[in-house]
Amino acid sequence: MVILGFGFLCTFLVRYGFSASAFNLLVAVMATQWAMILNGIVSYRGKIRLNLRSLVDAEMCAASVLISIGAVLGKTNPVQLILISLLEVSGFILNKWVLQTLLRERMLNSIMVLHIFGTFFGLILTWILYRKGSEQGFEKEKFDRKTGLFSMFGTVFLWMFWPSFNSILVDDDTPWRKLGAVCSTYLALAVSAVTAAAVSVLSSPKGKLNLIHIQSCILAGGVAVGVSIPAIHHPWEAMIIGFTAAVVSTIGHRCLKIHMLLAFQCHDTCAVLSTFGLPGLLGWLAHLLLQINYLDDHTMAIRFAVFHISSLLITISLSLSMGIITGLLLMWKFWKPPQDRKCFDDQAFWEFPSLAVRK
């Protein structure tokens, strides 16, 4: 999912396919290695463990980074992306440590905030790195049928394996919970796929499907359920969450991206706010409401609400803080960011022998 799914998901730009897939791989492996080192220092008392569990934890951290770089896709160079991955992984593991130490959050609850952390980190980053003239749009920031097909392949791949993504950290001691996480995620994904297609058609003046909506919004149910998976006990709960997430995500894609650009000068290339941020916040809210509904003791319900709200505020605060620090570092001309005319263009980084001038 991290290497192939996220890599092909970002290949929709017509002249940025090489960079989107290859830089995704570069960022993923760098973030995974750095996360394994930091997890060993923070969680395992200075010992770096090399096993399947530590690898999965590190891949989760890398997934958060890949969400963030979607917001600045096409406007940064590989060196900047590596710097982003190192700093964001550090912030994400710090956030996980704070939640587990101060609020006694379980591993599953703290790691599933990766969607929210990655979204707000990416948004503040693209706000700081805003380029003048983005309101008119970049010449090469567009997609065609071929690149859209490759991007759809990444979406389908993520859609297929998202149930395993949500269930991998569920305790093996309770296999019925792991199976429940798989089934809940699949039901939410299925409902969100149908809902995203319906809302896309209904919101189109010509009554046609929008490929960008289908690519991104059919994953909204999996994102929302992943954040709320500990509190879901019935199939209908997962299906309602998937339906609501798809509606919110599709409407956000239709309206929110251009308004974020015009009102806040926040050029979100892949619309990560609508794809991951809003469904993640919806999943957090669903987790809060469902858990309070299941608690009979009012004192315990209030205690849970306070801790749950605190975890969200801490996550957003740390993600924004680390995003500001990273953005200020990336503003240095030392990193040689690509010029405006070279944004969203593979030729700024890759050799094309067929385009070489023969003398």
Coordinates of C-alpha atoms in Angstrom, one line a residue:
M1 CA 0.0 0.0 0.0
V2 CA 2.7 2.5 1.0
I3 CA 5.0 1.8 -2.0
L4 CA 2.6 1.0 -4.8
G5 CA -0.8 2.4 -3.7
F6 CA 0.2 5.8 -2.6
G7 CA 2.8 6.0 -5.4
F8 CA 0.3 5.5 -8.3
L9 CA -2.4 7.5 -6.5
C10 CA -0.3 10.7 -7.1
T11 CA 0.5 10.0 -10.8
F12 CA -2.6 11.9 -12.1
L13 CA -0.5 14.9 -13.1
V14 CA 0.1 14.8 -16.9
R15 CA 3.8 15.5 -16.7
Y16 CA 4.7 14.4 -13.2
G17 CA 4.3 10.6 -13.3
F18 CA 8.0 9.7 -13.0
S19 CA 8.5 12.0 -10.0
A20 CA 5.2 11.2 -8.3
S21 CA 5.9 7.4 -8.2
A22 CA 9.7 7.5 -7.7
F23 CA 9.8 10.3 -5.1
N24 CA 7.0 8.5 -3.2
L25 CA 9.3 5.4 -3.0
L26 CA 12.2 7.5 -1.9
V27 CA 10.2 9.3 0.8
A28 CA 8.6 6.0 2.0
V29 CA 11.9 4.1 2.5
M30 CA 13.6 7.1 4.2
A31 CA 10.6 7.6 6.5
T32 CA 10.4 3.9 7.3
Q33 CA 14.1 3.6 8.3
W34 CA 14.0 6.8 10.3
A35 CA 10.8 5.7 12.1
M36 CA 12.3 2.3 13.0
I37 CA 15.3 4.1 14.6
L38 CA 13.1 6.6 16.5
N39 CA 10.6 3.9 17.6
G40 CA 13.5 1.9 19.0
I41 CA 14.8 4.9 21.0
V42 CA 11.4 6.0 22.3
S43 CA 9.3 2.8 22.7
Y44 CA 11.8 0.0 23.2
R45 CA 14.2 1.7 25.7
G46 CA 17.0 2.4 23.2
K47 CA 16.9 -1.0 21.5
I48 CA 16.0 -1.0 17.8
R49 CA 13.8 -4.1 17.2
L50 CA 13.7 -5.7 13.7
N51 CA 10.5 -7.7 13.5
L52 CA 7.2 -7.5 11.7
R53 CA 5.5 -5.4 14.3
S54 CA 8.3 -2.7 14.3
L55 CA 8.2 -2.7 10.5
V56 CA 4.4 -2.2 10.5
D57 CA 4.7 0.6 13.0
A58 CA 7.3 2.3 10.9
E59 CA 5.2 1.9 7.7
M60 CA 2.3 3.6 9.5
C61 CA 4.6 6.6 10.2
A62 CA 5.6 6.6 6.5
A63 CA 2.0 6.6 5.5
S64 CA 1.4 9.9 7.4
V65 CA 4.4 11.5 5.5
L66 CA 3.0 10.4 2.2
I67 CA -0.3 12.0 3.0
S68 CA 1.5 15.3 3.8
I69 CA 3.6 15.4 0.6
G70 CA 0.4 15.1 -1.4
A71 CA -0.3 18.7 -0.4
V72 CA 3.1 20.0 -1.9
L73 CA 3.3 17.5 -4.7
G74 CA 5.0 19.0 -7.8
K75 CA 6.3 22.1 -6.0
T76 CA 9.3 20.6 -4.1
N77 CA 12.5 18.8 -5.0
P78 CA 13.7 15.4 -3.7
V79 CA 16.0 17.0 -1.1
Q80 CA 13.1 18.9 0.4
L81 CA 10.9 15.8 0.4
I82 CA 13.6 13.9 2.4
L83 CA 13.8 16.7 4.9
I84 CA 10.0 16.7 5.2
S85 CA 10.0 13.0 5.8
L86 CA 12.7 13.1 8.5
L87 CA 11.0 16.0 10.4
E88 CA 7.5 14.7 10.1
V89 CA 8.4 11.3 11.3
S90 CA 10.1 12.8 14.3
G91 CA 6.9 14.9 15.1
F92 CA 4.6 11.9 14.5
I93 CA 6.5 9.7 16.9
L94 CA 6.7 12.5 19.4
N95 CA 2.9 12.9 19.2
K96 CA 2.5 9.1 19.6
W97 CA 4.7 9.2 22.7
V98 CA 2.8 12.1 24.2
L99 CA -0.6 10.4 23.7
Q100 CA 0.6 7.2 25.2
T101 CA 2.5 8.7 28.1
L102 CA 0.2 11.6 29.2
L103 CA -3.2 10.3 28.1
R104 CA -2.5 6.6 28.3
E105 CA -3.8 6.1 24.8
R106 CA -3.5 2.6 23.4
M107 CA -1.2 2.0 20.5
L108 CA -4.1 1.5 18.1
N109 CA -5.7 4.7 19.0
S110 CA -2.5 6.8 18.9
I111 CA -1.3 5.4 15.5
M112 CA -4.7 5.9 13.8
V113 CA -4.4 9.7 14.1
L114 CA -1.9 9.5 11.2
H115 CA -4.6 10.8 8.8
I116 CA -5.2 13.9 10.9
F117 CA -1.6 14.5 11.7
G118 CA -0.5 14.1 8.1
T119 CA -3.3 16.3 6.7
F120 CA -2.6 19.3 9.0
F121 CA 1.1 19.0 8.6
G122 CA 0.8 19.1 4.9
L123 CA -1.7 22.0 4.9
I124 CA 0.4 24.3 7.0
L125 CA 3.4 23.3 4.9
T126 CA 1.8 24.3 1.6
W127 CA 0.5 27.5 3.2
I128 CA 4.0 28.5 4.2
L129 CA 5.5 27.5 0.8
Y130 CA 2.7 29.3 -1.1
R131 CA 3.7 30.6 -4.6
K132 CA 2.3 33.8 -5.9
G133 CA 0.1 33.3 -8.9
S134 CA -1.2 29.9 -7.8
E135 CA -4.8 31.2 -8.1
Q136 CA -4.5 31.3 -11.9
G137 CA -3.2 27.7 -11.8
F138 CA 0.0 26.2 -13.2
E139 CA 0.2 25.3 -16.8
K140 CA 1.2 21.7 -16.2
E141 CA -1.2 21.1 -13.2
K142 CA -3.7 19.0 -15.1
F143 CA -4.4 15.4 -15.9
D144 CA -5.4 13.3 -19.0
R145 CA -6.9 9.9 -19.7
K146 CA -3.6 8.0 -19.4
T147 CA -2.4 9.5 -16.2
G148 CA -5.9 9.2 -14.7
L149 CA -5.9 5.5 -15.5
F150 CA -2.6 5.0 -13.6
S151 CA -3.9 7.0 -10.7
M152 CA -7.1 4.9 -10.6
F153 CA -4.9 1.8 -10.4
G154 CA -3.4 3.2 -7.2
T155 CA -6.8 3.9 -5.8
V156 CA -8.1 0.4 -6.5
F157 CA -5.0 -1.1 -4.9
L158 CA -5.5 1.0 -1.8
W159 CA -9.2 0.2 -1.7
M160 CA -8.5 -3.6 -1.9
F161 CA -6.0 -3.6 0.9
W162 CA -7.4 -0.9 3.2
P163 CA -9.1 -3.5 5.5
S164 CA -5.7 -5.1 6.3
F165 CA -4.3 -1.6 6.9
N166 CA -7.0 -0.9 9.6
S167 CA -6.8 -4.3 11.2
I168 CA -3.0 -4.9 11.3
L169 CA -2.6 -3.2 14.7
V170 CA -5.6 -4.9 16.4
D171 CA -4.4 -7.2 19.1
D172 CA -3.9 -10.8 18.0
D173 CA -5.3 -12.0 21.4
T174 CA -8.8 -11.1 20.2
P175 CA -9.1 -12.5 16.7
W176 CA -12.8 -11.7 16.5
R177 CA -11.9 -8.0 16.8
K178 CA -9.4 -8.2 14.0
L179 CA -12.0 -9.9 11.8
G180 CA -14.5 -7.2 12.9
A181 CA -12.1 -4.5 11.8
V182 CA -11.7 -6.1 8.4
C183 CA -15.4 -6.5 7.8
S184 CA -16.2 -3.0 9.1
T185 CA -13.6 -1.4 6.9
Y186 CA -14.9 -3.3 3.8
L187 CA -18.5 -2.3 4.5
A188 CA -17.5 1.3 4.9
L189 CA -15.4 1.3 1.7
A190 CA -18.2 -0.4 -0.3
V191 CA -20.8 2.2 0.9
S192 CA -18.4 5.1 0.3
A193 CA -17.7 3.9 -3.3
V194 CA -21.4 3.9 -4.2
T195 CA -22.0 7.2 -2.4
A196 CA -19.1 9.0 -3.9
A197 CA -20.2 8.0 -7.4
A198 CA -23.8 9.1 -6.7
V199 CA -22.8 12.5 -5.2
S200 CA -20.3 13.1 -8.0
V201 CA -23.1 12.6 -10.6
L202 CA -25.6 14.7 -8.6
S203 CA -23.2 17.6 -8.1
S204 CA -22.2 17.7 -11.8
P205 CA -24.1 20.2 -14.0
K206 CA -24.0 17.6 -16.8
G207 CA -24.7 14.6 -14.6
K208 CA -21.3 12.9 -15.3
L209 CA -18.8 11.2 -13.1
N210 CA -15.7 13.0 -12.1
L211 CA -12.6 10.8 -12.1
I212 CA -10.9 12.8 -9.3
H213 CA -13.9 12.3 -7.1
I214 CA -13.9 8.6 -7.7
Q215 CA -10.1 8.3 -7.1
S216 CA -10.1 10.0 -3.8
C217 CA -13.5 9.8 -2.2
I218 CA -14.1 6.1 -2.4
L219 CA -11.3 5.8 0.2
A220 CA -13.0 8.2 2.6
G221 CA -14.9 5.4 4.3
G222 CA -11.8 3.5 5.1
V223 CA -10.1 6.5 6.5
A224 CA -13.1 7.4 8.8
V225 CA -13.6 3.8 10.0
G226 CA -9.8 3.5 10.6
V227 CA -9.9 6.3 13.1
S228 CA -13.0 5.0 14.9
I229 CA -12.4 1.3 14.6
P230 CA -12.1 0.7 18.4
A231 CA -15.7 1.9 19.0
I232 CA -17.5 0.1 16.1
H233 CA -19.4 -3.0 17.2
H234 CA -22.2 -3.3 14.5
P235 CA -22.1 -3.3 10.7
W236 CA -24.6 -0.5 10.3
E237 CA -22.4 1.8 12.3
A238 CA -19.5 1.3 9.8
M239 CA -21.9 1.7 6.9
I240 CA -23.3 5.0 8.2
I241 CA -19.7 6.3 8.8
G242 CA -18.7 5.3 5.3
F243 CA -21.8 7.0 3.8
T244 CA -21.2 10.2 5.7
A245 CA -17.5 10.3 4.9
A246 CA -18.1 9.9 1.2
V247 CA -20.6 12.7 1.1
V248 CA -18.3 15.1 3.1
S249 CA -15.3 14.1 1.0
T250 CA -17.0 14.5 -2.4
I251 CA -18.5 17.9 -1.5
G252 CA -15.2 19.0 -0.1
H253 CA -13.5 18.0 -3.4
R254 CA -16.1 19.9 -5.4
C255 CA -15.9 23.2 -3.3
L256 CA -13.2 23.2 -0.7
K257 CA -10.0 23.0 -2.7
I258 CA -10.5 26.3 -4.7
H259 CA -11.9 28.1 -1.6
M260 CA -8.8 27.1 0.4
L261 CA -6.6 28.5 -2.3
L262 CA -8.5 31.8 -2.7
A263 CA -9.3 32.4 0.9
F264 CA -6.2 31.1 2.8
Q265 CA -3.6 30.9 0.0
C266 CA -3.3 27.2 0.7
H267 CA -2.5 25.3 -2.6
D268 CA -3.4 21.7 -1.8
T269 CA -2.3 19.8 -4.9
C270 CA -3.9 16.4 -4.1
A271 CA -6.7 17.8 -1.9
V272 CA -5.5 15.9 1.1
L273 CA -8.0 17.8 3.3
S274 CA -11.0 16.3 1.5
T275 CA -9.4 12.9 1.0
F276 CA -7.9 12.3 4.5
G277 CA -8.5 15.3 6.8
L278 CA -12.3 15.6 6.8
P279 CA -12.9 11.8 6.9
G280 CA -10.3 11.5 9.7
L281 CA -12.1 14.2 11.7
L282 CA -15.4 12.6 11.0
G283 CA -14.0 9.2 12.3
W284 CA -12.7 10.9 15.4
L285 CA -16.2 12.4 16.1
A286 CA -17.9 9.0 15.4
H287 CA -15.5 7.4 17.8
L288 CA -16.4 9.9 20.5
L289 CA -20.1 9.6 20.0
L290 CA -20.2 5.8 19.8
Q291 CA -18.0 5.3 22.9
I292 CA -20.0 7.7 25.0
N293 CA -23.2 5.9 23.9
Y294 CA -21.8 2.6 25.1
L295 CA -20.7 3.9 28.5
D296 CA -23.4 3.7 31.2
D297 CA -21.3 5.6 33.8
H298 CA -21.6 9.3 33.2
T299 CA -18.3 10.0 35.0
M300 CA -16.5 7.6 32.7
A301 CA -18.2 9.1 29.7
I302 CA -17.0 12.6 30.7
R303 CA -13.5 11.3 31.4
F304 CA -13.3 9.6 28.0
A305 CA -14.6 12.8 26.2
V306 CA -12.0 15.0 27.9
F307 CA -9.2 12.6 27.0
H308 CA -10.5 12.1 23.5
I309 CA -10.8 15.8 22.8
S310 CA -7.4 16.4 24.4
S311 CA -5.8 13.8 22.1
L312 CA -7.2 15.6 19.0
L313 CA -6.0 19.0 20.2
I314 CA -2.5 17.7 21.0
T315 CA -2.3 16.0 17.6
I316 CA -3.3 19.1 15.7
S317 CA -1.1 21.3 17.8
L318 CA 2.0 19.2 17.3
S319 CA 1.3 18.7 13.6
L320 CA 0.9 22.4 13.0
S321 CA 4.0 23.2 15.1
M322 CA 6.2 20.7 13.3
G323 CA 4.8 21.9 9.9
I324 CA 5.7 25.5 10.7
I325 CA 9.2 24.5 11.7
T326 CA 9.6 22.4 8.5
G327 CA 8.1 25.1 6.3
L328 CA 10.5 27.7 7.7
L329 CA 13.5 25.5 7.0
L330 CA 12.3 24.7 3.5
M331 CA 12.0 28.4 2.7
W332 CA 15.8 28.8 2.6
K333 CA 17.1 29.3 -1.0
F334 CA 19.8 26.8 0.0
W335 CA 17.5 23.9 -1.0
K336 CA 17.0 25.3 -4.5
P337 CA 13.3 24.7 -4.9
P338 CA 12.0 24.4 -8.4
Q339 CA 11.0 27.5 -10.3
D340 CA 7.4 28.2 -11.0
R341 CA 7.7 27.2 -14.7
K342 CA 9.4 23.9 -13.7
C343 CA 6.7 22.9 -11.2
F344 CA 4.8 19.7 -12.0
D345 CA 7.3 18.8 -14.7
D346 CA 9.5 15.6 -14.7
Q347 CA 12.1 17.3 -17.0
A348 CA 13.4 19.3 -14.0
F349 CA 14.7 16.1 -12.4
W350 CA 14.8 13.3 -15.0
E351 CA 16.7 12.5 -18.1
F352 CA 14.7 12.1 -21.3
P353 CA 17.0 10.8 -24.0
S354 CA 14.3 11.1 -26.7
L355 CA 14.2 14.9 -26.0
A356 CA 18.0 15.4 -26.1
V357 CA 19.3 17.7 -28.8
R358 CA 21.7 15.9 -31.1
K359 CA 24.7 17.8 -32.3

